[in-house]
Amino acid sequence: MYDIVIIGGGAAGMSAALYAGRSGMKTLVIESLAVGGQMNQTYEIANYPGVLNNPDGTSLAMSMKEQALEYDAEFTSETVKEIKDIHEKIKKVVTRKNVYETKAVIFATGANPRKLGADGEEKFHGMGVSYCATCDGAFFKGQETAVVGGGNTAFEDALYLSRFCKKVYLIHRREGFRAEATMVNAVKNNDKIEFILNSTVEKIKGDTTVSSIEIKNTITGAISELSVSGLFVAVGRDANSGLAGKYLRLDKEGFIITDRYMQTSVKGVYAAGDVRDTPLRQVITAASDGAIAATSAIHYING
């Protein structure tokens, strides 16, 4: 019997494990892959307060795990298949091999950046292709970059990158935008940003890092090449909420709905990090969510 079972071993999950462990809760973290989540895909983290020397994501993840282990949190590498008796006081988290009884559950399953599907996207991921301008933008100081997308995130990324980059291209598959009018106007009035509309990125080229991209005009079909050293993809994120969606309320984009205590629509079940409806998805906000979720679960268990 566990007090708290945490599904997901990213920043949110390990922060929750640390807070739960420090409070004397018998805690289990279930991670289907390697702990760290999206952190493992970041080759340098320079914006986590108090952590110097810009560690890679995997190193920071291992430090988080070591902290949680110091307070007797347990970790297992399994995939959760279902949760039985989720509305009861004692819930059963079922994997392929085991059934774990617990008093509270925290979903910290994260979200994945939506991919373009362009040739070379996987090859250059982390080597010029990024899904987080605020994470990686400063590495492209004085260089030319491109952002793909038509929503607020894409426009925010373009404006953010214009602080560092010599030139920023904003590529969108049509002429209309989902972004707010004020955001669109801000980009239009920025001399460093140039629109490339009715266009899609077909291929990403380079040797060890990105050097150019091939763009296809969606109206004429013409192919052109654009020299850039960085490509920032901002076409949305997909929540890893397939399991949670069977039991919990989700928003229209598939993210778990919570209150400020990370409480979901089911008593004793919480969500933290990128999988929930949150305005910012960063390591620091995920860790904050995890701390709140664990504290709320502890209060629930203690009555």
XYZ file of C-alpha atoms in Angstrom:
303
model
C 0.000 0.000 0.000
C 1.307 3.421 -1.000
C 0.192 6.814 0.183
C 0.880 8.483 -3.172
C 1.510 7.022 -6.610
C 2.908 9.453 -9.169
C 2.493 8.603 -12.840
C 5.337 10.230 -14.749
C 8.966 10.913 -13.858
C 9.645 14.338 -15.323
C 10.276 17.511 -13.352
C 6.706 17.582 -12.008
C 6.730 13.947 -10.962
C 10.102 14.080 -9.229
C 9.293 17.344 -7.466
C 6.092 15.739 -6.195
C 8.079 12.702 -5.062
C 10.518 14.906 -3.159
C 7.779 16.788 -1.313
C 5.808 13.627 -0.610
C 8.882 11.796 0.651
C 9.922 14.657 2.910
C 6.472 14.498 4.501
C 6.886 10.842 5.334
C 4.510 9.588 2.649
C 5.190 6.169 1.157
C 5.647 7.242 -2.453
C 6.040 5.490 -5.799
C 6.962 7.090 -9.137
C 5.978 5.093 -12.218
C 7.785 6.138 -15.409
C 7.348 4.212 -18.654
C 10.653 5.421 -20.130
C 13.627 7.126 -18.479
C 13.077 9.664 -15.714
C 13.459 13.220 -16.865
C 10.756 13.463 -19.517
C 11.247 16.427 -21.858
C 14.353 17.472 -19.900
C 16.227 14.589 -21.495
C 15.828 16.272 -24.885
C 17.448 19.529 -23.754
C 21.211 19.668 -24.146
C 21.616 22.713 -21.892
C 19.403 24.231 -19.191
C 20.343 27.828 -18.444
C 17.147 29.169 -16.873
C 16.609 27.013 -13.781
C 17.240 29.313 -10.773
C 20.178 28.408 -8.590
C 21.549 25.771 -10.965
C 24.799 27.038 -12.429
C 27.085 25.809 -15.225
C 24.099 25.086 -17.516
C 23.724 21.317 -17.049
C 22.157 19.155 -19.716
C 18.608 18.035 -19.047
C 19.520 14.464 -18.179
C 22.014 15.582 -15.524
C 19.436 17.821 -13.863
C 16.904 14.982 -13.984
C 19.331 12.603 -12.276
C 19.945 15.175 -9.525
C 16.194 15.467 -8.973
C 15.879 11.696 -8.742
C 18.738 11.468 -6.231
C 17.016 14.052 -4.028
C 13.755 12.098 -4.101
C 15.568 8.841 -3.336
C 17.132 10.436 -0.239
C 13.615 10.669 1.172
C 12.765 7.060 0.342
C 10.685 7.661 -2.777
C 10.563 4.529 -4.918
C 10.880 4.382 -8.699
C 9.772 1.756 -11.173
C 9.902 1.562 -14.960
C 6.451 0.395 -16.063
C 3.508 1.536 -18.154
C 0.218 2.194 -16.397
C -2.653 0.470 -18.188
C -5.615 1.534 -16.048
C -6.719 2.812 -12.662
C -9.336 0.782 -10.867
C -11.596 2.113 -8.118
C -10.463 5.668 -8.895
C -13.434 7.136 -7.018
C -12.751 5.054 -3.914
C -10.500 5.911 -0.975
C -8.113 3.160 -1.998
C -7.300 3.303 -5.702
C -5.551 0.622 -7.736
C -2.923 1.642 -10.304
C -2.577 -1.254 -12.725
C 0.498 -1.912 -14.881
C 1.226 -4.879 -17.066
C 2.983 -6.657 -14.193
C 1.654 -5.179 -10.965
C -1.275 -3.624 -9.132
C -0.348 -0.803 -6.755
C -2.837 0.251 -4.105
C -2.687 3.921 -3.149
C -4.592 6.641 -1.327
C -3.820 9.376 -3.883
C -2.672 9.598 -7.496
C -0.757 12.378 -9.238
C -0.730 12.505 -13.037
C 2.550 14.027 -14.230
C 2.628 12.476 -17.688
C 3.701 15.610 -19.563
C 3.093 16.762 -23.105
C 4.989 16.387 -26.336
C 5.632 19.186 -28.835
C 3.653 18.659 -31.990
C 6.033 17.796 -34.822
C 6.094 19.218 -38.328
C 6.867 15.899 -39.954
C 9.532 17.544 -42.098
C 12.470 15.562 -43.456
C 15.435 16.013 -41.097
C 13.348 17.138 -38.114
C 14.348 14.223 -35.910
C 17.972 14.277 -37.064
C 18.481 17.908 -36.052
C 16.367 17.896 -32.890
C 18.553 19.639 -30.322
C 21.045 20.587 -33.015
C 19.230 23.564 -34.465
C 15.640 22.337 -34.292
C 13.934 23.433 -31.065
C 10.428 23.423 -29.639
C 11.138 26.033 -26.961
C 12.360 29.522 -27.874
C 12.665 30.639 -24.255
C 14.839 27.598 -23.539
C 17.165 27.802 -26.527
C 16.803 31.237 -28.115
C 19.875 32.760 -26.472
C 22.110 30.178 -28.152
C 21.376 31.800 -31.535
C 22.555 35.297 -30.705
C 23.436 37.248 -33.840
C 22.215 34.468 -36.160
C 19.281 34.017 -38.509
C 16.444 31.762 -37.374
C 12.918 30.773 -38.367
C 9.735 30.112 -36.414
C 6.938 27.914 -37.742
C 3.358 28.507 -36.604
C 0.456 30.928 -36.625
C -0.730 31.055 -33.024
C 0.217 33.180 -30.031
C 3.139 30.927 -29.143
C 4.722 31.307 -32.572
C 4.364 35.097 -32.447
C 5.689 35.236 -28.896
C 8.647 33.093 -29.968
C 9.399 35.356 -32.935
C 9.321 38.468 -30.750
C 11.485 36.789 -28.122
C 14.032 35.619 -30.690
C 14.239 39.092 -32.209
C 16.008 40.177 -29.017
C 18.958 37.914 -29.815
C 18.843 37.100 -33.497
C 19.925 39.168 -36.454
C 16.874 38.051 -38.430
C 13.769 35.987 -37.670
C 11.483 34.489 -40.323
C 7.928 33.627 -39.314
C 6.635 30.814 -41.525
C 2.939 29.971 -41.659
C 0.965 27.699 -43.943
C -1.699 30.305 -44.738
C -2.221 34.075 -44.580
C -4.590 34.166 -41.599
C -3.375 33.725 -38.028
C -4.798 32.295 -34.816
C -2.704 34.777 -32.831
C -4.291 37.797 -31.203
C -4.373 41.006 -33.230
C -2.111 42.853 -30.780
C 0.480 40.110 -31.133
C 0.259 40.186 -34.924
C 0.702 43.958 -34.950
C 3.719 43.754 -32.672
C 5.404 41.333 -35.072
C 4.497 43.397 -38.118
C 6.095 46.437 -36.506
C 9.318 44.590 -35.706
C 11.956 45.251 -38.366
C 13.855 42.072 -37.500
C 10.930 39.764 -38.303
C 9.856 38.833 -41.825
C 6.713 36.870 -42.737
C 6.846 33.915 -45.101
C 3.180 33.014 -45.608
C 1.310 30.289 -47.478
C 4.363 28.130 -46.905
C 5.392 24.913 -45.173
C 8.795 23.567 -44.156
C 9.473 20.433 -46.187
C 13.107 19.646 -45.391
C 15.747 20.627 -42.847
C 19.350 20.550 -44.060
C 22.785 20.713 -42.523
C 25.875 18.758 -41.549
C 26.047 18.413 -37.770
C 23.712 21.378 -37.178
C 20.995 23.143 -39.179
C 22.216 25.332 -42.028
C 19.103 25.766 -44.186
C 15.495 24.730 -44.737
C 13.454 23.965 -47.835
C 10.124 25.764 -48.023
C 7.156 24.901 -50.211
C 4.620 27.512 -51.294
C 1.179 26.041 -50.620
C -0.384 27.933 -53.540
C 2.157 27.592 -56.340
C 4.002 24.501 -55.136
C 7.334 26.263 -55.694
C 10.276 25.124 -53.556
C 12.786 27.606 -52.179
C 15.712 27.373 -49.757
C 16.265 29.617 -46.760
C 19.574 29.854 -44.880
C 18.985 29.683 -41.116
C 20.903 28.187 -38.209
C 17.869 27.545 -36.038
C 14.289 26.387 -36.593
C 11.755 26.852 -33.807
C 8.595 24.777 -34.133
C 5.497 26.271 -32.473
C 2.570 24.369 -33.916
C 1.131 23.198 -30.601
C 1.612 20.508 -27.970
C -0.134 17.205 -27.477
C -0.914 16.264 -23.881
C -0.041 12.761 -22.753
C -3.523 12.402 -21.323
C -4.788 9.273 -23.028
C -5.020 7.391 -19.735
C -6.207 10.372 -17.696
C -8.930 11.151 -20.218
C -10.701 7.938 -19.292
C -11.343 9.236 -15.800
C -10.790 13.008 -15.592
C -12.147 16.190 -17.161
C -9.988 17.516 -19.983
C -10.101 20.824 -21.800
C -10.804 21.021 -25.536
C -7.104 20.543 -26.312
C -6.826 17.404 -24.194
C -5.081 18.857 -21.132
C -6.217 17.901 -17.626
C -8.322 20.573 -15.906
C -7.212 21.390 -12.362
C -7.779 24.064 -9.766
C -4.939 26.017 -8.170
C -4.318 23.125 -5.770
C -3.756 20.777 -8.748
C -6.972 18.948 -7.823
C -8.662 17.286 -10.804
C -12.331 16.411 -11.242
C -11.846 13.283 -9.108
C -11.210 13.497 -5.376
C -7.742 12.310 -4.388
C -6.422 12.595 -7.947
C -4.119 15.450 -8.934
C -2.269 16.620 -12.037
C 0.977 18.540 -12.358
C 3.242 19.869 -15.077
C 2.786 19.982 -18.825
C -0.170 17.578 -18.890
C -2.458 20.056 -17.138
C -4.006 23.282 -18.406
C -1.231 25.755 -17.669
C -0.082 28.977 -19.364
C 3.634 28.086 -19.241
C 5.375 24.771 -19.743
C 8.895 24.962 -18.349
C 10.987 22.865 -15.962
C 10.507 25.412 -13.189
C 6.709 25.573 -13.522
C 6.465 21.781 -13.693
C 8.501 21.488 -10.497
C 6.251 24.069 -8.828
C 3.140 22.153 -9.883
C 4.602 18.950 -8.479
C 5.243 20.542 -5.101
C 1.675 21.882 -4.945
C 0.138 18.586 -6.075
C 2.077 16.589 -3.479
C 1.187 19.029 -0.707
C -2.493 18.882 -1.684
C -2.375 15.077 -1.731
C -0.755 15.054 1.716
C -3.518 17.283 3.125
C -6.124 15.025 1.525
C -4.593 11.891 3.034
C -4.253 13.478 6.459
C -7.849 14.597 6.352
